[in-house]
Short mmCIF file of C-alpha atoms in Angstrom, two decimals:
data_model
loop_
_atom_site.label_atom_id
_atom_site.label_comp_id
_atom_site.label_asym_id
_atom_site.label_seq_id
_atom_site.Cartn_x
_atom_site.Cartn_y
_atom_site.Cartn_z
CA UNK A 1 -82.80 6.88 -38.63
CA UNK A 2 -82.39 6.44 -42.34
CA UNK A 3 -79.75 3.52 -43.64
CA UNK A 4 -77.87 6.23 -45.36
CA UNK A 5 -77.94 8.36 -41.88
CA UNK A 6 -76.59 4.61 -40.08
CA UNK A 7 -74.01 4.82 -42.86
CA UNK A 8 -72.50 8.03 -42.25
CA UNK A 9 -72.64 7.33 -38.93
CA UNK A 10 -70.67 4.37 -39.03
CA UNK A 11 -68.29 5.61 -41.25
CA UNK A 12 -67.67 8.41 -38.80
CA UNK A 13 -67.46 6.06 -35.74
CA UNK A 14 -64.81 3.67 -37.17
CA UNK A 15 -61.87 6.21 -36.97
CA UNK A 16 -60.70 6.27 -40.54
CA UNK A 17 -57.59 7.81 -39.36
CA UNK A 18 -54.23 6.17 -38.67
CA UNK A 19 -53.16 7.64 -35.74
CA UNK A 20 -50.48 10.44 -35.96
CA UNK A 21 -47.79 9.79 -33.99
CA UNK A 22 -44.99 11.66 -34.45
CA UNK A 23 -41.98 9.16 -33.77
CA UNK A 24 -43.65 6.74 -35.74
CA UNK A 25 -44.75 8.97 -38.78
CA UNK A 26 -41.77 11.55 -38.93
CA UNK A 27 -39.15 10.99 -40.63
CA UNK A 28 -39.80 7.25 -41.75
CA UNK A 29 -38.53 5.15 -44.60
CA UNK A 30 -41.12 5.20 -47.76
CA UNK A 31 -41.37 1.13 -47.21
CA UNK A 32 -42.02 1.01 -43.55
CA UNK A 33 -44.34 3.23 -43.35
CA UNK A 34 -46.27 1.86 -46.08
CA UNK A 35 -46.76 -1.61 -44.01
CA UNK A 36 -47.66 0.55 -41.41
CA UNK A 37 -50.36 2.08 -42.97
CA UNK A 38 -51.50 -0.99 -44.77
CA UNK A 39 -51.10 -2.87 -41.45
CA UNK A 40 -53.72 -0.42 -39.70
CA UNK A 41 -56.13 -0.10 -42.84
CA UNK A 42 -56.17 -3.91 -43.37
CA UNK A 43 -58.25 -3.77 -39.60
CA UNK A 44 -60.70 -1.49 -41.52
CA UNK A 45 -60.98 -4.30 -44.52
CA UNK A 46 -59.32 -1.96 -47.13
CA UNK A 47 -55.58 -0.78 -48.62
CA UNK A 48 -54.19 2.03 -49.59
CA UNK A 49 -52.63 2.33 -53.38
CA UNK A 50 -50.16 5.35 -54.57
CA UNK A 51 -51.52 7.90 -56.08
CA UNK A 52 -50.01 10.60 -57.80
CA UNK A 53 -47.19 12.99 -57.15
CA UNK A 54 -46.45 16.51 -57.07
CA UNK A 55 -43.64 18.76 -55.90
CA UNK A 56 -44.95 21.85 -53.73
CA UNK A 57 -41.75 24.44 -53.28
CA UNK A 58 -41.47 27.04 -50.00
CA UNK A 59 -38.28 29.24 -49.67
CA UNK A 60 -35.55 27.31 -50.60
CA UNK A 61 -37.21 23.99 -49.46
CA UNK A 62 -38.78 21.31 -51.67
CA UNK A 63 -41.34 18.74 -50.71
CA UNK A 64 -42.48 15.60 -52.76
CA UNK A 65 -46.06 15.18 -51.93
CA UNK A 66 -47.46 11.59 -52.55
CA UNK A 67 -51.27 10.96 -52.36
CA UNK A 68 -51.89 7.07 -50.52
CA UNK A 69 -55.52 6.18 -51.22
CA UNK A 70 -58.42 3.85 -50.38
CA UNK A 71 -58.57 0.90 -52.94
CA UNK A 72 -62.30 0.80 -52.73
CA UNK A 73 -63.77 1.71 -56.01
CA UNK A 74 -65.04 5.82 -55.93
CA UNK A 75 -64.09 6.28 -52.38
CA UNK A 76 -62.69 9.82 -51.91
CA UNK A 77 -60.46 9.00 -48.62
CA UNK A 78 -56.81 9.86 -48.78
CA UNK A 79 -53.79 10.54 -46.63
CA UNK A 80 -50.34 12.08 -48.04
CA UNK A 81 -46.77 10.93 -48.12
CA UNK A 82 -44.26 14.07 -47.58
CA UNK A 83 -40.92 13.99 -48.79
CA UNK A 84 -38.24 16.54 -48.57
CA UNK A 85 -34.95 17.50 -50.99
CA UNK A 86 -31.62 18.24 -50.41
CA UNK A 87 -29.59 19.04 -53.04
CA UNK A 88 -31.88 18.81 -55.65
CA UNK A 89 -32.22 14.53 -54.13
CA UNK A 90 -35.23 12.97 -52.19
CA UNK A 91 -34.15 12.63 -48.73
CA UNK A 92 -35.51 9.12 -48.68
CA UNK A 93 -37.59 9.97 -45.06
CA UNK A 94 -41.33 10.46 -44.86
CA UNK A 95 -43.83 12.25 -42.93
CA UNK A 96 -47.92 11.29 -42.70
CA UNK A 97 -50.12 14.54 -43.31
CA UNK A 98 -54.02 13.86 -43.60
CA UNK A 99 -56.32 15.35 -46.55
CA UNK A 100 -57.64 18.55 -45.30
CA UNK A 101 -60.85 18.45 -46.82
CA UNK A 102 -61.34 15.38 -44.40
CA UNK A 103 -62.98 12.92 -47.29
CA UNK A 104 -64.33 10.12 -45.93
CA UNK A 105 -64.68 6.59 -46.60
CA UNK A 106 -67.98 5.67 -49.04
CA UNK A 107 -68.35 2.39 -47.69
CA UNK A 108 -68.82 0.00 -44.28
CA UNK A 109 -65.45 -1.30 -42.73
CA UNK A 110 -67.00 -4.80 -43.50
CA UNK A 111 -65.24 -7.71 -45.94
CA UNK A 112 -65.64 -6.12 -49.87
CA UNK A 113 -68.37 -7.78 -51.84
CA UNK A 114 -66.10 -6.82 -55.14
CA UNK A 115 -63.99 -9.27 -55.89
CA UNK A 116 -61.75 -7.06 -57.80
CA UNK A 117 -61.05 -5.25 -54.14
CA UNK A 118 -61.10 -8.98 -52.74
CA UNK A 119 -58.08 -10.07 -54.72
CA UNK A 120 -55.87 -6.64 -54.19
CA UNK A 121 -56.53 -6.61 -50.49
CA UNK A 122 -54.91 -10.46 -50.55
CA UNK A 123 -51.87 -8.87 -52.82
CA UNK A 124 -51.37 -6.57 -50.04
CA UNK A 125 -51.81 -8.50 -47.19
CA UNK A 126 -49.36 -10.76 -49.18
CA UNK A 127 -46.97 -7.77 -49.64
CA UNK A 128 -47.11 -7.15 -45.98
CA UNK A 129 -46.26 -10.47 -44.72
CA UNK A 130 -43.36 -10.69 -46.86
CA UNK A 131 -42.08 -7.34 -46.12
CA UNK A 132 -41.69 -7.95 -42.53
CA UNK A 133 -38.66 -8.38 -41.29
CA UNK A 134 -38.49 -11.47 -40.31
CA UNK A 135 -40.48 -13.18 -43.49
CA UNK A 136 -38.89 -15.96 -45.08
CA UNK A 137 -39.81 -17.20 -48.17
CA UNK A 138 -40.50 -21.02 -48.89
CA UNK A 139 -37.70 -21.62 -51.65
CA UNK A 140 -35.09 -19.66 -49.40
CA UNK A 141 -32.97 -20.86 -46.38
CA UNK A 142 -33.56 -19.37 -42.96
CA UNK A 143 -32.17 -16.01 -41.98
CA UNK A 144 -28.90 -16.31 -40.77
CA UNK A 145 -25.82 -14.20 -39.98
CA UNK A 146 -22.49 -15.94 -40.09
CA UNK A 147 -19.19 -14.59 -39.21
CA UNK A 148 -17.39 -16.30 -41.97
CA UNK A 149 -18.19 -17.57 -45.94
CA UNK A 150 -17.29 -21.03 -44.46
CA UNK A 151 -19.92 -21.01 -41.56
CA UNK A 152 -22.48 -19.44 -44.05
CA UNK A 153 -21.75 -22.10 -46.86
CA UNK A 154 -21.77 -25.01 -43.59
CA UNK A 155 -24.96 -23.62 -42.66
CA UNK A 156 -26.50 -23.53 -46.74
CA UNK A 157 -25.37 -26.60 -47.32
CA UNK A 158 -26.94 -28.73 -44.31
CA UNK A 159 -30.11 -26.52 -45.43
CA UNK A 160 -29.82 -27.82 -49.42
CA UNK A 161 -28.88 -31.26 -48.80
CA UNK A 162 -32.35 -32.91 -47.46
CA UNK A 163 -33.37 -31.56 -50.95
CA UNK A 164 -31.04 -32.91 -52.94
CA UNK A 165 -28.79 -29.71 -54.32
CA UNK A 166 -25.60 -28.03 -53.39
CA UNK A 167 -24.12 -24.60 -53.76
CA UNK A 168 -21.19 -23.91 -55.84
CA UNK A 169 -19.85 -20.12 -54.83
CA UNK A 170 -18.29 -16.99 -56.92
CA UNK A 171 -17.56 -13.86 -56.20
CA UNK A 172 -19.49 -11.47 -57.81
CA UNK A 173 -18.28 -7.74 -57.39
CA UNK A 174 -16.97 -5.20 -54.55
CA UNK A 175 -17.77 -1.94 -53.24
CA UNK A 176 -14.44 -0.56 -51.53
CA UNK A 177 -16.39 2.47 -51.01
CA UNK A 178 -19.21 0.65 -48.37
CA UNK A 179 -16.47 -2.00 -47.40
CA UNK A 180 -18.75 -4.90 -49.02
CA UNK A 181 -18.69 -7.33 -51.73
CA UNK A 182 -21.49 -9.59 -52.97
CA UNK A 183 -20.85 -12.94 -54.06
CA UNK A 184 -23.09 -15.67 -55.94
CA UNK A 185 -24.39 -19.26 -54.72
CA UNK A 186 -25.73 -21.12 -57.55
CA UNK A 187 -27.72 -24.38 -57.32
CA UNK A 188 -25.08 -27.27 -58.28
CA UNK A 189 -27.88 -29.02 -60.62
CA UNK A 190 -27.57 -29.09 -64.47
CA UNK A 191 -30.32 -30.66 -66.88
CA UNK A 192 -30.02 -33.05 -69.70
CA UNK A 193 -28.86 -30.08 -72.07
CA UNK A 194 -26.00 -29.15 -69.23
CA UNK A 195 -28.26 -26.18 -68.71
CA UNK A 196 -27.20 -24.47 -65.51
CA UNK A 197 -29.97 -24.05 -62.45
CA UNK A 198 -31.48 -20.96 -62.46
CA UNK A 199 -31.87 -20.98 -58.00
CA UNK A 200 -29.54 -18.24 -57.25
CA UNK A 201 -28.65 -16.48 -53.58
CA UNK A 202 -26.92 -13.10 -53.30
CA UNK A 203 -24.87 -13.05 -50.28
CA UNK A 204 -23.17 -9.64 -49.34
CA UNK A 205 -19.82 -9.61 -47.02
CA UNK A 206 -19.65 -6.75 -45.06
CA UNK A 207 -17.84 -5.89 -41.50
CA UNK A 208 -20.71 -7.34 -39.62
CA UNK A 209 -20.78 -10.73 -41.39
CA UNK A 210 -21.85 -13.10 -44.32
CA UNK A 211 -25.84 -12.55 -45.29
CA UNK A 212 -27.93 -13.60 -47.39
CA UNK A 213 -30.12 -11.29 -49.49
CA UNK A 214 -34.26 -12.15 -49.00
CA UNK A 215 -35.39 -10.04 -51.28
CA UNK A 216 -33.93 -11.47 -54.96
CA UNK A 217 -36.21 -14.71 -54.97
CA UNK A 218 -35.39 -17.47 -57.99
CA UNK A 219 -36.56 -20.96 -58.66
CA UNK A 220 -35.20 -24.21 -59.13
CA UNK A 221 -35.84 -25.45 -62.97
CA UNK A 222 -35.67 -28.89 -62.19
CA UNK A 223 -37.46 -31.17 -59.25
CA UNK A 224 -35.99 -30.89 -55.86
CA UNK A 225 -35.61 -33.45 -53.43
CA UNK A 226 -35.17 -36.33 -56.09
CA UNK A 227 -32.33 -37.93 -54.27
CA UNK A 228 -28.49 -36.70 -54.98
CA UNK A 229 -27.21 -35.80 -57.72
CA UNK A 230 -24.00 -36.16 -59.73
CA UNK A 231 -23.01 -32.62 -58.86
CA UNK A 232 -23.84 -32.72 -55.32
CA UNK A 233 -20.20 -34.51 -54.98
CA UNK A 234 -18.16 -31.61 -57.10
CA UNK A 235 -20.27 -28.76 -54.60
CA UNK A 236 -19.17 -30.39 -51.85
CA UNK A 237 -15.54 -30.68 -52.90
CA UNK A 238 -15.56 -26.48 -53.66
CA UNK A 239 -17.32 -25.77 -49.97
CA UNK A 240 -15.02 -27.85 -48.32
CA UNK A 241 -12.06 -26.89 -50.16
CA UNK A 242 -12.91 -23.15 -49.02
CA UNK A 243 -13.49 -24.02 -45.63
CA UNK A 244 -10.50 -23.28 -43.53
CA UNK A 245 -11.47 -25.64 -40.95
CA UNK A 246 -12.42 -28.65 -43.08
CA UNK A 247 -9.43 -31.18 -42.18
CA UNK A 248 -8.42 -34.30 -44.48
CA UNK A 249 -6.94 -36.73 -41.88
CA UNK A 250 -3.87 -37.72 -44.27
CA UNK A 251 -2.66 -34.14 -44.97
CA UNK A 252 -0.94 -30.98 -42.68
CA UNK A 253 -3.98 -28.50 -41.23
CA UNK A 254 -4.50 -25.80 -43.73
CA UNK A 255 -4.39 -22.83 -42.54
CA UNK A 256 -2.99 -19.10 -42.63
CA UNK A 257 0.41 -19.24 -40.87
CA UNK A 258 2.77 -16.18 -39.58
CA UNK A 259 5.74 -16.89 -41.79
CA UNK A 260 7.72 -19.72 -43.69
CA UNK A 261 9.38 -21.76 -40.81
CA UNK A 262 6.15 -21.27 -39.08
CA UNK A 263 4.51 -23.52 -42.12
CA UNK A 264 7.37 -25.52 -42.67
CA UNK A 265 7.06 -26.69 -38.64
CA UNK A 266 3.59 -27.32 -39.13
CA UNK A 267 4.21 -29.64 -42.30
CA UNK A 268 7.48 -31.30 -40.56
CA UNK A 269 5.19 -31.99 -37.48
CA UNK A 270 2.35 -33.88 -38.78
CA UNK A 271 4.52 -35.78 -41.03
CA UNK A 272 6.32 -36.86 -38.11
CA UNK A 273 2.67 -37.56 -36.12
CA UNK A 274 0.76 -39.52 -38.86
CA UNK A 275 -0.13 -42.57 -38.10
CA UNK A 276 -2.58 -45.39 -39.92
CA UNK A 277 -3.88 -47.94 -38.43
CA UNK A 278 -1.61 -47.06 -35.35
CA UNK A 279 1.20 -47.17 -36.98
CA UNK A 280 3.05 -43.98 -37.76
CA UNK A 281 3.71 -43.64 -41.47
CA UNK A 282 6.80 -42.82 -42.80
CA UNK A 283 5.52 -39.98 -45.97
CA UNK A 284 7.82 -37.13 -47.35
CA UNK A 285 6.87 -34.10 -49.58
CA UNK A 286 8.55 -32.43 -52.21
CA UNK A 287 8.19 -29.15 -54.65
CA UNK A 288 6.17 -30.10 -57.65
CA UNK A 289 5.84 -26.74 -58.97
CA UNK A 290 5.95 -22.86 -58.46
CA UNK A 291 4.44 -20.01 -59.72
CA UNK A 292 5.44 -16.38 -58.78
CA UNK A 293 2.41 -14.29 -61.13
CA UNK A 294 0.22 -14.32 -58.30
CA UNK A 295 2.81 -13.79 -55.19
CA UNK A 296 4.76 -17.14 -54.86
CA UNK A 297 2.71 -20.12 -54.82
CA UNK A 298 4.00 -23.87 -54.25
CA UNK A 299 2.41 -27.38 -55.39
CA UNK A 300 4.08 -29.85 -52.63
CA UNK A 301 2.91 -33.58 -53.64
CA UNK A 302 3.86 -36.54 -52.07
CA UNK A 303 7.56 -37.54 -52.96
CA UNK A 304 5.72 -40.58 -54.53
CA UNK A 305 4.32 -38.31 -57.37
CA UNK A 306 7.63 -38.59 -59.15
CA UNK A 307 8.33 -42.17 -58.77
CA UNK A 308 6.25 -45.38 -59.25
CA UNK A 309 4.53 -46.43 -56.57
CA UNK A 310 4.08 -50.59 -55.83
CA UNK A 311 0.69 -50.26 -58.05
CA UNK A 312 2.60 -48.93 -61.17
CA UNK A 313 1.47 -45.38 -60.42
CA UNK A 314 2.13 -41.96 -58.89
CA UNK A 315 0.76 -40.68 -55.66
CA UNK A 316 -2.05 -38.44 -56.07
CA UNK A 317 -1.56 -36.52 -52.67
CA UNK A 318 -0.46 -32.96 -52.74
CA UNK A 319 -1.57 -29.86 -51.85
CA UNK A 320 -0.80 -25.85 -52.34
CA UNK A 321 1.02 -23.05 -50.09
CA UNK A 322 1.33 -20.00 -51.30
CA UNK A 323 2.65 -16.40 -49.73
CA UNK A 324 0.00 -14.22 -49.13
CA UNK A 325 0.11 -10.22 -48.87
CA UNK A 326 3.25 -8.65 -47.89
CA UNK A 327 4.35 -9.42 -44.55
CA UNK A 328 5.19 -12.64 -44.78
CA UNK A 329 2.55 -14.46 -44.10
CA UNK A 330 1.61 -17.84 -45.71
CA UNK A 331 -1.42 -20.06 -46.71
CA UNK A 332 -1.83 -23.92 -46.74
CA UNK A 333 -4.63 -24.77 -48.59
CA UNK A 334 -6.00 -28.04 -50.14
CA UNK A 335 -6.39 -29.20 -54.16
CA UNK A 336 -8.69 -31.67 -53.69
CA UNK A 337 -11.21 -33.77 -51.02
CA UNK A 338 -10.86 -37.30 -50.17
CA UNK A 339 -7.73 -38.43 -52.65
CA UNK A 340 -5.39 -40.08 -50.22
CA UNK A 341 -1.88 -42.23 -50.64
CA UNK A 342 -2.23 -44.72 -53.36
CA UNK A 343 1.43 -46.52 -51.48
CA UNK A 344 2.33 -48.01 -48.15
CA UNK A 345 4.55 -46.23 -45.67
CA UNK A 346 7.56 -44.85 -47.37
CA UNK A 347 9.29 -46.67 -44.21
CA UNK A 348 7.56 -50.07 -45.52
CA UNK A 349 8.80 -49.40 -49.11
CA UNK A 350 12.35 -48.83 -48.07
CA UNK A 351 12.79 -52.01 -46.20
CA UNK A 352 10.79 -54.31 -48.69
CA UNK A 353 13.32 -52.89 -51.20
CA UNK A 354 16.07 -53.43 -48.66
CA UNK A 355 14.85 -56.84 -47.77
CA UNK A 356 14.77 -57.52 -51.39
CA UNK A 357 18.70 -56.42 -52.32
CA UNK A 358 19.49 -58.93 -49.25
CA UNK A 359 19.78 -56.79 -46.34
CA UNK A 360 17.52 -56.66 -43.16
CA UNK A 361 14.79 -55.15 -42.42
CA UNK A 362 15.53 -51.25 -40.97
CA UNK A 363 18.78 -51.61 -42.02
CA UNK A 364 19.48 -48.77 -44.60
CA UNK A 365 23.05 -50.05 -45.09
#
């Protein structure tokens, strides 16, 4: 037997053909069924690359006819990519049809000696491996699906923080139409010119959850893992401030509540709980502000905030309710992380001040 009659006959033995299988190669999505393909010729040592496209019309039917073939250099083997219209639009499903001349392949199923064929076979192996579903690229946090912005941004965070960055959040635009928006987590790190990081993630909200989008990839444009930064803090501050069931010790639960009283109980009970040090203390709350543009929104401070405290300043506790949609429902929510009384117990100040116009302590006269 000659080597070229060993070479045919190899060829021929090596079953050139992907398999047709008809729930597997009717009616597929274009990307799919490209990793499938590539996933079966990538056993045979070779890839398959687009070819051209042409439209071939029946009746009233319409069918885009893409030509996949081999990525060795001359070789005459092809398979073809059907598509049909509707309304004048690509369906977006595809069927596998083989060539019907029956081409074959012009070389052995071995590793290429080009190394032209070398490097796009690793660009498609590459492709492959990141188009699976559950790929993960280096610079981007594990796949997760979170029921709430709050468990997502929990979840991002304890991911950035070993290297050094946190996530500030905004939202970025909806779709009432799909019942989605997308929103944008940016890398918390500036440079020396105050130049924002470029490391973005899209994260879509939808009715099954909070996810993040694998297939925009950016990079950091600074070193990673340097120890924290000075922005890490302010991050921090926004995810917590957002997170309904972050909790500052010193201040009522935030918190969506059914109506007014409902708030106002909440608020009157943990003022009448708080303790420090064991000791409950005495703190009462007023109206700093309102603002009725936006619904009717409330500042409540500390009542210290309008008078001087023992250290010649005012309190810097408050925080914000504010009436939400229209059935009476209203929202506690917090104005800042970690900023707590700057005063004793208002009980202590009263009876210092009482002790100090002669009376006794408790004694309010």
């Amino acid at each position: 037997m000659t080597d070229l009659q060993s070479f045919e006959k190899e060829i021929a033995a090596s079953a050139p053909h992907p398999p047709l299988i008809e729930n597997v190669t009717l009616g597929v999505k274009f990307d799919d069924l490209m990793q499938w393909l590539n996933d079966f010729a990538a056993t045979k040592h070779f890839a398959f690359k687009i070819g051209r496209k042409r439209k071939r019309k029946s009746r009233d039917q319409v069918t885009i006819i893409t030509s996949l073939e081999c990525c060795r250099e001359n070789c005459a083997y092809k398979v073809f990519l059907e598509e049909k219209e509707h309304d004048g639009k690509p369906c977006g499903l595809h069927s596998l049809s083989y060539d019907i001349q029956m081409r074959p392949h012009n070389h052995r199923f071995t590793e290429p000696e080009e190394e032209s064929v070398k490097i796009y076979l690793d660009e498609v192996r590459d492709t492959i491996k990141k188009a699976r579903s559950d790929y993960v690229h280096p610079g981007m946090p594990p796949r997760m699906n979170c029921r709430t912005k709050a468990e997502l941004w929990r979840k991002l965070h304890d991911w950035s923080k070993p290297q050094a960055f946190a996530f500030f959040s905004k939202p970025l635009r909806s779709n009432p139409e799909r019942g989605t928006s997308s929103h944008i987590f940016k890398c918390c790190v500036k440079n020396a010119d105050l130049e924002e990081c470029d490391y973005t993630l899209k994260v879509t909200e939808s009715e099954d959850g909070w996810h993040v989008n694998h297939k925009d990839v950016s990079t950091h444009n600074h070193d990673i893992g340097k120890g924290p930064n000075k922005w890490m803090g302010q991050a921090e501050e926004q995810r917590l401030l957002q997170d309904p069931d972050h909790r500052e010790l010193h201040l009522p639960p935030q918190g969506i509540y059914e109506s007014r009283a409902a708030l106002e109980d909440a608020i009157d009970k943990f003022t009448d709980e708080y303790q420090v040090d064991s000791q409950r203390f005495h703190v009462a709350w007023k109206t700093k502000s309102q603002d009725k543009r936006k619904g009717r929104t409330e500042v409540v401070a500390c009542h210290r905030y309008y008078s001087e405290s023992w250290g010649g300043s005012n309190c810097p506790v408050s925080f914000v309710v504010r009436e939400i949609g229209t059935d009476g429902r209203w929202m506690l929510q917090y104005t800042s992380i970690g900023v707590n009384h700057n005063h004793p117990s208002a009980q202590e100040s009263i009876n210092e001040k009482w002790r100090q116009s002669g009376g006794r302590e408790g004694e309010l006269g």
